[in-house]
mmCIF file of C-alpha atoms in Angstrom:
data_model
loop_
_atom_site.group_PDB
_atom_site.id
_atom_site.type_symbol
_atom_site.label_atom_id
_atom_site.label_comp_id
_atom_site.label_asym_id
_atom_site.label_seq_id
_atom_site.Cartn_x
_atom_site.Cartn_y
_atom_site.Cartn_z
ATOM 1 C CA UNK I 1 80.540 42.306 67.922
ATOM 2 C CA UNK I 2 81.299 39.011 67.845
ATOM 3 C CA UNK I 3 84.284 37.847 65.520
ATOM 4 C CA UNK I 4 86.699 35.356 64.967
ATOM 5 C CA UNK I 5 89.881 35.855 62.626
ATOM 6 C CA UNK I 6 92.109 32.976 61.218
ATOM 7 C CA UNK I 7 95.341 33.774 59.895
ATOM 8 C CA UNK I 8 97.480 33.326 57.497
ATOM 9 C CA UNK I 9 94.844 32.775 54.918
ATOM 10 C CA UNK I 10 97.301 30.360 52.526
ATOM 11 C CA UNK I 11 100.865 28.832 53.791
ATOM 12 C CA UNK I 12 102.790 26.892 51.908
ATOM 13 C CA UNK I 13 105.208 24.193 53.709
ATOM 14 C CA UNK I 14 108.145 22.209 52.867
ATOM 15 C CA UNK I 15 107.296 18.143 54.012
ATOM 16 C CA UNK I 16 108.509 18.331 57.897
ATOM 17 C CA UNK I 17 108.382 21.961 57.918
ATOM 18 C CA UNK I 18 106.668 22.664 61.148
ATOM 19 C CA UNK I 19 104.262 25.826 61.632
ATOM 20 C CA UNK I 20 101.504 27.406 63.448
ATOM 21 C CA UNK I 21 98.041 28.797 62.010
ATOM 22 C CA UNK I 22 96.334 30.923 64.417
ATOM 23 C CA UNK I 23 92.569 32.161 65.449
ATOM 24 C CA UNK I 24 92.206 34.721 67.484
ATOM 25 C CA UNK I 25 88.353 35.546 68.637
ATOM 26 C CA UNK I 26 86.694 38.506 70.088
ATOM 27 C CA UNK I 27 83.413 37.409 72.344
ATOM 28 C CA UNK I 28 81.424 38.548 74.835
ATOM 29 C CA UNK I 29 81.548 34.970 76.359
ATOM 30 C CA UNK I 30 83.167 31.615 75.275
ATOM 31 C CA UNK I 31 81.546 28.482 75.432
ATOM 32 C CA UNK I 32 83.925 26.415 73.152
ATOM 33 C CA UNK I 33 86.340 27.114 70.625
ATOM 34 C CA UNK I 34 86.536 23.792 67.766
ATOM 35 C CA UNK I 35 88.940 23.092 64.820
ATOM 36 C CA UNK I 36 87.988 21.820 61.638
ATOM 37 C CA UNK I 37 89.870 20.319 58.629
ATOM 38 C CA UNK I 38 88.122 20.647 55.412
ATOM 39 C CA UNK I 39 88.999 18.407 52.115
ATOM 40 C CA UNK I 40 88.063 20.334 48.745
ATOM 41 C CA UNK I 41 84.287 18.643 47.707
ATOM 42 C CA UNK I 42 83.807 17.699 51.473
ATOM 43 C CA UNK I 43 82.042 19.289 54.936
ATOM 44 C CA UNK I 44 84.577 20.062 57.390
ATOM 45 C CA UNK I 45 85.800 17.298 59.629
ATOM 46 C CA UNK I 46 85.927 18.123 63.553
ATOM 47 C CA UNK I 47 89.680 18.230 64.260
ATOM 48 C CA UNK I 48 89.634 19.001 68.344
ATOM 49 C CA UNK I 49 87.083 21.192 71.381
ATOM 50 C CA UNK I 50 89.019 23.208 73.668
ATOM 51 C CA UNK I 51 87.269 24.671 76.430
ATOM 52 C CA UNK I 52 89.250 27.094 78.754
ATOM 53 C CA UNK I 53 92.409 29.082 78.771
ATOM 54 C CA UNK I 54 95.207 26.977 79.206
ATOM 55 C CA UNK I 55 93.626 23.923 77.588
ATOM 56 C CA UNK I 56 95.821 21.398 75.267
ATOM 57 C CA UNK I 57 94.830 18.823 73.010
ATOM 58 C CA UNK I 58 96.632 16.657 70.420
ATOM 59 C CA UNK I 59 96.006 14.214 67.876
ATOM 60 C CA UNK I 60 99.025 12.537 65.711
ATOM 61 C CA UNK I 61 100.902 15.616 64.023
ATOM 62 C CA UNK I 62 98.287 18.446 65.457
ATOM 63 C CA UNK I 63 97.967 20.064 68.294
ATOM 64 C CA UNK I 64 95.800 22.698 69.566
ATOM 65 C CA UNK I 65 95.674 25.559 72.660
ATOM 66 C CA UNK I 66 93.727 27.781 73.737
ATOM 67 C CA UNK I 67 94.186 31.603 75.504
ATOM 68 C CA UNK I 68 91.771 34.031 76.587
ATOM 69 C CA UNK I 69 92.402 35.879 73.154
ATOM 70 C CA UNK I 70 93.382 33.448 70.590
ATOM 71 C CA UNK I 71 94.223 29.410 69.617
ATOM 72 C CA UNK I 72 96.920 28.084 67.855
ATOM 73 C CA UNK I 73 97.147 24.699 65.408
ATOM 74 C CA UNK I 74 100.401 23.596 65.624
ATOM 75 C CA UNK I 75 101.582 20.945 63.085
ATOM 76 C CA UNK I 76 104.631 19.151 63.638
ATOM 77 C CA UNK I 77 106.392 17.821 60.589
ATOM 78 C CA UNK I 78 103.466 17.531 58.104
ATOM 79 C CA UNK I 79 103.248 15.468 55.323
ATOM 80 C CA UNK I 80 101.549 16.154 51.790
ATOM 81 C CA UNK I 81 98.671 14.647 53.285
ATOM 82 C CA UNK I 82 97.985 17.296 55.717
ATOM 83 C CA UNK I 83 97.485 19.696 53.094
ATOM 84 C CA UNK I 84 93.461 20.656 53.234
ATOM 85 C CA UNK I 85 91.553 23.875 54.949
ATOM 86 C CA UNK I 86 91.688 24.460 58.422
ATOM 87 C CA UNK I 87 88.533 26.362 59.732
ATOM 88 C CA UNK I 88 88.352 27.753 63.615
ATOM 89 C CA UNK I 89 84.927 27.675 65.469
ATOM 90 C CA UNK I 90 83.436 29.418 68.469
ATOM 91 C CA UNK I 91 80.530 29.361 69.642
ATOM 92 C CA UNK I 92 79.527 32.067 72.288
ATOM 93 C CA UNK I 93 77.762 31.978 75.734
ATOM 94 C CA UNK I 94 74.992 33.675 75.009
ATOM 95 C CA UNK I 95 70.729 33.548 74.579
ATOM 96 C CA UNK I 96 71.293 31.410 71.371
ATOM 97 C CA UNK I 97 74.915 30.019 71.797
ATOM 98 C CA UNK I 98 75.586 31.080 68.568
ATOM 99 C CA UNK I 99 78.395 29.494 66.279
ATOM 100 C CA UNK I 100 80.786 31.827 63.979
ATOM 101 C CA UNK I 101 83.606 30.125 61.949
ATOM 102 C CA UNK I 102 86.110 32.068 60.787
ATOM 103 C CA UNK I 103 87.124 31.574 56.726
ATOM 104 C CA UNK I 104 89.913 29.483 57.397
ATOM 105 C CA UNK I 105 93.829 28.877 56.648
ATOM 106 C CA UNK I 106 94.562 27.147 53.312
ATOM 107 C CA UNK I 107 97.314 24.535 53.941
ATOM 108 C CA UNK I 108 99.430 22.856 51.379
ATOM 109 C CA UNK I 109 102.460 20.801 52.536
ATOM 110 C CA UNK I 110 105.326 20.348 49.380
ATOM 111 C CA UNK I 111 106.521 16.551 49.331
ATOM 112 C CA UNK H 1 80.579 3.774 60.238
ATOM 113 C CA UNK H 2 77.508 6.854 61.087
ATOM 114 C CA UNK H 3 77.576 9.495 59.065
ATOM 115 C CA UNK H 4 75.547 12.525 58.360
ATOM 116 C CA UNK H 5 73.714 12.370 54.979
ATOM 117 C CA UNK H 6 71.828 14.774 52.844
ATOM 118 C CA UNK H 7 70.493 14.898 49.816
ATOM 119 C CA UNK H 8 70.426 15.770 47.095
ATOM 120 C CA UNK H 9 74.348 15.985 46.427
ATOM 121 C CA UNK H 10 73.904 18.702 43.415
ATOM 122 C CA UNK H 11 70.634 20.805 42.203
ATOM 123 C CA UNK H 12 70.390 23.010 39.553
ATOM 124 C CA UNK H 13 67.192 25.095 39.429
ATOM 125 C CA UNK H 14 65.818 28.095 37.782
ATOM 126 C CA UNK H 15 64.787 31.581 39.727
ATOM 127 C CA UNK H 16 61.939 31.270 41.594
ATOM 128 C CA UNK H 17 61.373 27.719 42.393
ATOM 129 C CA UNK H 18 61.444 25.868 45.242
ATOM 130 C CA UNK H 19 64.120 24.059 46.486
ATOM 131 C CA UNK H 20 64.527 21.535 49.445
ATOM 132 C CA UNK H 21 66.970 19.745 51.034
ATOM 133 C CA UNK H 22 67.327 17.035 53.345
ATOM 134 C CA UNK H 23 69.339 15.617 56.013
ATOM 135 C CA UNK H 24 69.551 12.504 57.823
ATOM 136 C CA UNK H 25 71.523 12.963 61.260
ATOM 137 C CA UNK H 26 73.511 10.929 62.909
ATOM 138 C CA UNK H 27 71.131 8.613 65.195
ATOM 139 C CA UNK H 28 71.221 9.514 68.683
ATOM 140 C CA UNK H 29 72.223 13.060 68.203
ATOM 141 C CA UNK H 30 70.166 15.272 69.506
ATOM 142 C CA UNK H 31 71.242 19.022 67.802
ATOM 143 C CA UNK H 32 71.286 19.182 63.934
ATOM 144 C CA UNK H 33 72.780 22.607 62.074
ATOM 145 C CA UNK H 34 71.742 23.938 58.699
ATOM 146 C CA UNK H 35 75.570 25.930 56.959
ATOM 147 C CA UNK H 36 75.935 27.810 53.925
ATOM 148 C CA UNK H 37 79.476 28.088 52.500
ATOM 149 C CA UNK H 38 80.648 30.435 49.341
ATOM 150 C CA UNK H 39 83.700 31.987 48.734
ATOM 151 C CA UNK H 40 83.116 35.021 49.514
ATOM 152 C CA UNK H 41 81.484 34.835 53.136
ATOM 153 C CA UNK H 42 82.753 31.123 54.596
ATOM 154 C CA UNK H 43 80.483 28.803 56.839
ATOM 155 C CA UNK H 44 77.612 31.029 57.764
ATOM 156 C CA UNK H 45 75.580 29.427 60.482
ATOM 157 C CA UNK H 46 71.797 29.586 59.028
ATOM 158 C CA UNK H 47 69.523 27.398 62.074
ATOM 159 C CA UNK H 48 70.266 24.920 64.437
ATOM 160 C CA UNK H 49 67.983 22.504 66.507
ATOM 161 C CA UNK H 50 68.000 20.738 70.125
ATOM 162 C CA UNK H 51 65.972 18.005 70.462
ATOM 163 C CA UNK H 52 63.697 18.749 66.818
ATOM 164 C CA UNK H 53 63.260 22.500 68.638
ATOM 165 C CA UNK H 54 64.725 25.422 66.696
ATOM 166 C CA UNK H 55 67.237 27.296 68.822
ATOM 167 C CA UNK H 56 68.765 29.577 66.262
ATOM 168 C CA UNK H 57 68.025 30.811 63.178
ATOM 169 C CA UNK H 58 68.794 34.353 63.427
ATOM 170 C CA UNK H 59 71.285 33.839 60.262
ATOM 171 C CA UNK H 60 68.605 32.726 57.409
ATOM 172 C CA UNK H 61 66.289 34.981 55.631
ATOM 173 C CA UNK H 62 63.048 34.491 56.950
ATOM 174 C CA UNK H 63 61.417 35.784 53.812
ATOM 175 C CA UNK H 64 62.520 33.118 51.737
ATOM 176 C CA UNK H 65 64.175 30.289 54.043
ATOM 177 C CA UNK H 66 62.358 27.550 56.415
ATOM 178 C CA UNK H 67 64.317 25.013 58.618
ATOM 179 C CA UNK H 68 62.139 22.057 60.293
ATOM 180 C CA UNK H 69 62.756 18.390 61.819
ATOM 181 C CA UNK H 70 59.570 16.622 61.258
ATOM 182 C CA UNK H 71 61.351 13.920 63.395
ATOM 183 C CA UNK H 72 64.309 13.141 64.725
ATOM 184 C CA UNK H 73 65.829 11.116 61.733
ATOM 185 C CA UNK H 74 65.063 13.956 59.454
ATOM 186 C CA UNK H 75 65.733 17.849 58.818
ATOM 187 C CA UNK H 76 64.737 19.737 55.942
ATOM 188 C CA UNK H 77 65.879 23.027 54.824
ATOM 189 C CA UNK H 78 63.724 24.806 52.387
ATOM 190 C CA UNK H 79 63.992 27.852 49.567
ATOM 191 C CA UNK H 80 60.953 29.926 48.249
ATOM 192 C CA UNK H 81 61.340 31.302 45.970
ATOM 193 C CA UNK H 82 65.157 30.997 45.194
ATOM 194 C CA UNK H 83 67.540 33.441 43.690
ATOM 195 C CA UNK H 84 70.633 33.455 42.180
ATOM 196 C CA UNK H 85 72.193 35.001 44.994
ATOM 197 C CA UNK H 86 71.245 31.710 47.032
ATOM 198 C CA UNK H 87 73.981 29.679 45.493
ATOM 199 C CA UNK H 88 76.045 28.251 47.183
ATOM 200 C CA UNK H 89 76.976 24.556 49.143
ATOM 201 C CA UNK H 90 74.583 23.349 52.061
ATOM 202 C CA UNK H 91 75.742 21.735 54.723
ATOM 203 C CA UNK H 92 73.584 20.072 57.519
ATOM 204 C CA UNK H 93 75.455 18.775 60.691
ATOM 205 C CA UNK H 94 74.473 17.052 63.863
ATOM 206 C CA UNK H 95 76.171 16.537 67.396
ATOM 207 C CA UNK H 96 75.689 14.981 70.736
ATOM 208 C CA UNK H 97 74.628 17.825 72.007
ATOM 209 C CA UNK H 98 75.257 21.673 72.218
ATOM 210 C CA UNK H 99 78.603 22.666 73.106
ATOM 211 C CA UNK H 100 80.309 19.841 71.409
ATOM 212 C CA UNK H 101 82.095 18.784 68.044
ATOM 213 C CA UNK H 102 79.441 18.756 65.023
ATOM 214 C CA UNK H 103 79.382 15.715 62.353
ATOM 215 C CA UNK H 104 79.117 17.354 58.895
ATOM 216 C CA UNK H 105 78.021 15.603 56.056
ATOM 217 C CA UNK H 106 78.675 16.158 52.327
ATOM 218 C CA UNK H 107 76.751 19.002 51.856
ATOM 219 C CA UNK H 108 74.253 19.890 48.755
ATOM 220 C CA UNK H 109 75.821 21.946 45.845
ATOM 221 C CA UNK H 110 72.999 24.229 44.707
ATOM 222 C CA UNK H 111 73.327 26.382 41.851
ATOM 223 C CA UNK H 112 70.462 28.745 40.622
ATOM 224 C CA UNK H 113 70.208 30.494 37.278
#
């Protein structure tokens, strides 16, 4: 069965406190794996697509990889303003390229 | 600035009646998904399109639920008849195509009593 996990489900950081969330996915066949921020009272906002094992990309404080089992958000020194919910996405090579997110990490980031 | 767009924002609507909601895409993009978010399950994927053609919609109930794109600036997701149980927020999102990032927009808080 398809799945994807995110954990933790809440972390707390001191401002500059770097840390990891992670999303680790079990599927027959990967077509993409996405990252999301969400704002409380908004639709998620598309963070970064990673496409293969191996695969890097970065934007300001963030920055996502990709291995055949799992990805990793890495934020570097966050600020309050980071704080928000950060969902995980696949969707999977298959008849209807379905989409699964998982139910995301709750950040908040302590000034 | 293009944005996804749906409305309403908020509905409120007794047991049994129907409900729809809308959603404007994002011009040009040719895949628009229908998501339903509570607490308790996440994003659940309900139906997606490709060029106004359903691909997906293995995740709504087909008893009660009905996705469409009359055209290509509009989708509409539809409820009859709803139940409590339906509650939840509604998001509809479009991208350039399948495989890449998705543009939500603000989503539709429905609540039914």
């Amino acid at each position: 069965e398809d799945q994807v996990t995110q954990s933790p489900e809440a972390l707390r950081l001191q401002e500059g406190e770097s840390s990891s969330l992670n999303c680790s996915y079990t599927v027959s066949g990967l077509r993409g794996l996405f990252w999301y921020r969400q704002d409380p009272g908004k639709g998620p906002e598309f963070l970064f697509t990673l496409y293969s094992a191996g695969e890097e990309k970065e934007k300001e404080r963030l920055k996502a990889t990709l291995t055949k089992k799992e990805s990793f958000l890495h934020i570097t020194a966050p600020k309050p303003e980071d704080s928000a919910t950060y969902l995980c996405a696949v969707q999977v090579r298959n008849t209807g390229n379905q989409f699964y997110f998982g139910t995301g990490t709750s950040l908040t980031v302590i000034p | 600035d293009a944005r996804v767009t749906q409305t309403p924002r908020h509905k409120v609507t007794e047991m049994g009646q129907e409900v729809t909601m809308r959603c404007q895409p994002i011009l040009g993009h040719n895949t628009v998904f229908w998501y339903r978010q509570t607490m308790m399950q996440g994003l659940e994927l309900l139906a997606y399109f490709r060029n106004r053609a359903p691909l997906d919609d293995s995740g709504m109930p087909k008893d009660r639920f009905s996705a469409e794109m009359p055209d290509a600036t509009l989708a509409t997701l539809k409820i009859q008849p709803s139940e409590p149980r339906d509650s939840a927020v509604y998001f509809c999102a479009s991208g350039p195509n399948t495989g890449y990032e998705q543009y939500f927009g603000p989503g539709t808080r429905l609540t039914v009593t």
